[in-house]
mmCIF file of C-alpha atoms in Angstrom:
data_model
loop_
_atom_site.group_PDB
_atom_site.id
_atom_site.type_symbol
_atom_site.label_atom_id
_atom_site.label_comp_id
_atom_site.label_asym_id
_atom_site.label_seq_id
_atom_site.Cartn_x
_atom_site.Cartn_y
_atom_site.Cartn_z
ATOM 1 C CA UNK Z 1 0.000 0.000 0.000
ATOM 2 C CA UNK Z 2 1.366 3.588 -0.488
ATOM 3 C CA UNK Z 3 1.267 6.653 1.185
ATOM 4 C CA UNK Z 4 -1.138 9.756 0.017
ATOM 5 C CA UNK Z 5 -0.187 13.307 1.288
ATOM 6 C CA UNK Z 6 -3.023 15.446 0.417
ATOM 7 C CA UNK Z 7 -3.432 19.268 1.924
ATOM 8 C CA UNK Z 8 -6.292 20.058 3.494
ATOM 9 C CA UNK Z 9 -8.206 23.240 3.146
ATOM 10 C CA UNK Z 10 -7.538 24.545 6.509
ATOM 11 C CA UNK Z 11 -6.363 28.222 7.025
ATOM 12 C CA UNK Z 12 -6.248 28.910 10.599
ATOM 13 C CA UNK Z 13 -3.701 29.513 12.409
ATOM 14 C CA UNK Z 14 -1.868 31.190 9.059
ATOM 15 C CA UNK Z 15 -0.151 34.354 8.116
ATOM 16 C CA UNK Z 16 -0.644 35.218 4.539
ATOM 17 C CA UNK Z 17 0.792 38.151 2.475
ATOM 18 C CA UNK Z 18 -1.555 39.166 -0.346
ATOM 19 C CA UNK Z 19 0.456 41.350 -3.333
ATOM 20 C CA UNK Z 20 -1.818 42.656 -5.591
ATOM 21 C CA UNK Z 21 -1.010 44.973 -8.538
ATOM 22 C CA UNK Z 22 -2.520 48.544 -8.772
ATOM 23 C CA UNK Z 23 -2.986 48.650 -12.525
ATOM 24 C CA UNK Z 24 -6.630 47.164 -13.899
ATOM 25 C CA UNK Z 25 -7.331 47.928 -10.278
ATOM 26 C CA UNK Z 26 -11.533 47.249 -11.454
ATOM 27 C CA UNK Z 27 -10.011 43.653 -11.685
ATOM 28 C CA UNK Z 28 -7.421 43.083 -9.236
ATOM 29 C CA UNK Z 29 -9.829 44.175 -6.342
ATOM 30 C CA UNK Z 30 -12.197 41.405 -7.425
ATOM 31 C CA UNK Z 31 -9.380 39.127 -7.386
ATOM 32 C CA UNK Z 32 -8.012 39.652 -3.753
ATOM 33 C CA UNK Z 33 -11.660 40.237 -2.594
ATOM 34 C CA UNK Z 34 -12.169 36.609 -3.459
ATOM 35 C CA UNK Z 35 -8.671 35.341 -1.844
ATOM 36 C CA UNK Z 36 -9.645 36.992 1.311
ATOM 37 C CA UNK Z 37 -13.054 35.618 1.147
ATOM 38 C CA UNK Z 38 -11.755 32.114 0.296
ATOM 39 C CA UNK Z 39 -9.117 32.506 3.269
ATOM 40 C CA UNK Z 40 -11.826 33.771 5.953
ATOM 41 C CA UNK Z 41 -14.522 31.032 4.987
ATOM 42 C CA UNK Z 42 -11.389 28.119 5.671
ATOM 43 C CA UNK Z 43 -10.790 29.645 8.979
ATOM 44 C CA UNK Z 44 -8.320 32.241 8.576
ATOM 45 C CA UNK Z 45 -9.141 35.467 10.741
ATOM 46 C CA UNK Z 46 -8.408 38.543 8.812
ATOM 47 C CA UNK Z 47 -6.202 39.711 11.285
ATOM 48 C CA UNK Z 48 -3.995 37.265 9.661
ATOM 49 C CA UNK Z 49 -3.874 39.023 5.671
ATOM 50 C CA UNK Z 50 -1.709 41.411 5.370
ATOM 51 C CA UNK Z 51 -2.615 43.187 2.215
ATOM 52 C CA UNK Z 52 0.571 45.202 -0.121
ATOM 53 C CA UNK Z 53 -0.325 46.776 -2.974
ATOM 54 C CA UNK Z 54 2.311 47.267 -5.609
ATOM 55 C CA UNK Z 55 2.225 49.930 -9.156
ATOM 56 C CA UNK Z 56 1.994 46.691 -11.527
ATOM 57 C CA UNK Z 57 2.692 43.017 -12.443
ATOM 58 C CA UNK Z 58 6.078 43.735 -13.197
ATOM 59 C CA UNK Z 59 6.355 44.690 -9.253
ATOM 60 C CA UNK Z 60 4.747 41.582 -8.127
ATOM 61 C CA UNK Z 61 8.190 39.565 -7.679
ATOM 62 C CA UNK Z 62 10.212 41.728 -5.775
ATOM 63 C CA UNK Z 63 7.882 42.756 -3.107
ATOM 64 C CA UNK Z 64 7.368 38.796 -2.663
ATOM 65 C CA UNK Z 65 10.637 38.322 -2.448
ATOM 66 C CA UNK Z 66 11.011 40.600 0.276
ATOM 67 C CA UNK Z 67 7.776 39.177 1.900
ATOM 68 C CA UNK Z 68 9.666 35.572 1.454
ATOM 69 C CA UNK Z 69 12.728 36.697 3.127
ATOM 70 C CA UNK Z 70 11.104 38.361 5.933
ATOM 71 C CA UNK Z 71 9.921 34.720 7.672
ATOM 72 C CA UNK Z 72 6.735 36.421 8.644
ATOM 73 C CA UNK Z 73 4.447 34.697 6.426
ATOM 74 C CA UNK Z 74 3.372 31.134 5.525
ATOM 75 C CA UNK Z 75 2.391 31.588 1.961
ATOM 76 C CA UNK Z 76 1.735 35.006 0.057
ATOM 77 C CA UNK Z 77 -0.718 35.108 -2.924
ATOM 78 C CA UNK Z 78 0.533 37.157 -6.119
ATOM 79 C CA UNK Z 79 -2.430 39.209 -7.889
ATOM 80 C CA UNK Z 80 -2.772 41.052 -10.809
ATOM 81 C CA UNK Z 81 -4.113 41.504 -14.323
ATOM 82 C CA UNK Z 82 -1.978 42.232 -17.521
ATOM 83 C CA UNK Z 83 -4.473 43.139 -20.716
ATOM 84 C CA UNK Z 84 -2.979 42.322 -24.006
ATOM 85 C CA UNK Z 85 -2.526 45.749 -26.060
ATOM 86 C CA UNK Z 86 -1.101 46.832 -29.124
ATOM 87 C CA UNK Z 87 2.723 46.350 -28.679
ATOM 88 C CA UNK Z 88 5.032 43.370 -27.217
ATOM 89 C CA UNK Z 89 4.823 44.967 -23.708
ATOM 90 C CA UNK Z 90 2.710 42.438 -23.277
ATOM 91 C CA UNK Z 91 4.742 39.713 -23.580
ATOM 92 C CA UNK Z 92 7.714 41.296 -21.672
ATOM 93 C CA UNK Z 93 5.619 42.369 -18.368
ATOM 94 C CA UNK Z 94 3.716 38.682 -18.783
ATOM 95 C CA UNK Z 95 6.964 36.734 -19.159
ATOM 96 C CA UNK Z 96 8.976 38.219 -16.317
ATOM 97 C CA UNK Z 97 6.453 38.452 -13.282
ATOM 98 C CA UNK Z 98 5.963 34.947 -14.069
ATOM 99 C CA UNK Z 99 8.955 33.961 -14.355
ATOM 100 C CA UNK Z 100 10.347 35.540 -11.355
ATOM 101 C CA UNK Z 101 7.631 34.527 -8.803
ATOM 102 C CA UNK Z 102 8.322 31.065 -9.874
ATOM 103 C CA UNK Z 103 12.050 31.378 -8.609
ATOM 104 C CA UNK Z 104 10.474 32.963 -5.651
ATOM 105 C CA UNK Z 105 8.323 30.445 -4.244
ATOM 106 C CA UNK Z 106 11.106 27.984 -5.287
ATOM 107 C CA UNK Z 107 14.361 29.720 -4.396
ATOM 108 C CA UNK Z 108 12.510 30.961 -0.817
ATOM 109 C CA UNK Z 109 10.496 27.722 0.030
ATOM 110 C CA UNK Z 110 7.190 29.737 0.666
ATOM 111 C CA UNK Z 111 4.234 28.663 -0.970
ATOM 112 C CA UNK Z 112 3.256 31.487 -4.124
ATOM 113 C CA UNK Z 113 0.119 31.212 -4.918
ATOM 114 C CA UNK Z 114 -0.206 32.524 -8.608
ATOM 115 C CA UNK Z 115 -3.086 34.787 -9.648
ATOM 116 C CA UNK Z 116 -1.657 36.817 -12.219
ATOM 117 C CA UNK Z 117 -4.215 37.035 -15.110
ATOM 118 C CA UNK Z 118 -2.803 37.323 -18.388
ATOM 119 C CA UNK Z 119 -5.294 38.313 -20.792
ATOM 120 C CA UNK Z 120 -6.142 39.481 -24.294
ATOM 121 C CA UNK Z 121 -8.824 41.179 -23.439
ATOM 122 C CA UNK Z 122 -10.849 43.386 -20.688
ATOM 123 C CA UNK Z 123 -13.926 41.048 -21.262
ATOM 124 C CA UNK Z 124 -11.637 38.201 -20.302
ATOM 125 C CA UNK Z 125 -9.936 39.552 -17.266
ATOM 126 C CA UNK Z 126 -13.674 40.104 -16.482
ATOM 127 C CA UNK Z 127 -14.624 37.034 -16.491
ATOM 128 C CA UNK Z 128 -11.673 35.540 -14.775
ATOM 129 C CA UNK Z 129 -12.461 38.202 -11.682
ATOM 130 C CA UNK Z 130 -15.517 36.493 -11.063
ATOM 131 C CA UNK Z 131 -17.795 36.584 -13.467
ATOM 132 C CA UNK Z 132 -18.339 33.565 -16.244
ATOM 133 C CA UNK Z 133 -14.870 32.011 -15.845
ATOM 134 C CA UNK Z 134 -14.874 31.861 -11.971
ATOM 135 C CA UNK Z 135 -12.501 33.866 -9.928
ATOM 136 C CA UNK Z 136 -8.766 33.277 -10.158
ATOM 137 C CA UNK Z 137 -7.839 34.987 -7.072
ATOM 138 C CA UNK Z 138 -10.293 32.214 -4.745
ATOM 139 C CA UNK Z 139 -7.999 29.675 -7.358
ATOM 140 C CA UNK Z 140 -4.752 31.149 -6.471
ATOM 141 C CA UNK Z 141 -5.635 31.404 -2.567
ATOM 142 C CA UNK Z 142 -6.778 27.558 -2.440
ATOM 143 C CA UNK Z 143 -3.347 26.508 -4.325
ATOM 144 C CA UNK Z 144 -1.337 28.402 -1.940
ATOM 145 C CA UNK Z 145 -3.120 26.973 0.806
ATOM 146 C CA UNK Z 146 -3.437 23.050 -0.089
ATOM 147 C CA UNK Z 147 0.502 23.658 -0.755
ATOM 148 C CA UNK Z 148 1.195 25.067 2.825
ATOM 149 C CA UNK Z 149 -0.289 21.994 3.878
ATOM 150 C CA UNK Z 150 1.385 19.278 1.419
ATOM 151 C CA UNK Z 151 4.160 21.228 2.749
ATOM 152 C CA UNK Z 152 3.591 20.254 6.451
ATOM 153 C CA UNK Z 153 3.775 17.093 6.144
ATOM 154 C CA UNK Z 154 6.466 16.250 3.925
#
């Protein structure tokens, strides 16, 4: 017989760091209102979030970093929402957030999860705030979480 390790969906107890990106603030919000709604219904008192806004996506990884290094947190939850324009901006700002909260969470051992939307349009980043395509920010808070948890027990 093997061994399962499974997290379970229990946030009390937690400190989490929320980073969410100022630009397409009309999405972000809806994005860390569901995290924090996600983390409060699982137990986590409120008093636990500690909420950092940053100018953009391209901020996102440094101010987790810092959050990582500081030892104050057990997971932090990147937001934000990058709409597709005209030029390869796009592709630049997209490309490097992600790449660099992926060293984060892996270089700093501290569960990331990752809600950075990456859209081509505002209708889409609508509808992945909560509307037809669910909300990615209650996504990226459960990931973090069942992760903190996996974590625990390995």
């Amino acid at each position: 017989m093997y061994k399962t390790i499974e997290g379970q969906m229990n946030a009390q107890n937690l400190s989490i760091a929320i980073v969410a990106a100022r630009f397409n603030d009309f999405v972000v919000d809806r994005l860390v209102g569901g995290a924090i709604d996600y983390l409060t219904r699982h137990g986590m008192d409120k008093d636990n979030i500690t909420l950092v806004r940053v100018p953009g996506a391209f901020e996102l990884p440094l101010v987790c970093k810092k959050l990582a290094e500081a030892g104050k947190y057990d997971g932090i939850i990147a937001l934000g929402a990058v709409i597709r324009g005209g030029t390869p901006h796009f592709d630049y700002v997209c490309s490097e957030a992600a790449k660099g909260l992926a060293m984060i969470s892996l270089e700093k051992n501290v569960p990331l999860g990752f809600g950075l939307l990456t859209c081509d349009s505002l209708e889409q980043a609508i509808d992945r705030a909560g509307a037809k395509s669910g909300n990615k920010g209650v996504e990226a808070a459960a990931a973090m979480l069942e992760t903190i948890r996996v974590l625990e027990q390995i």
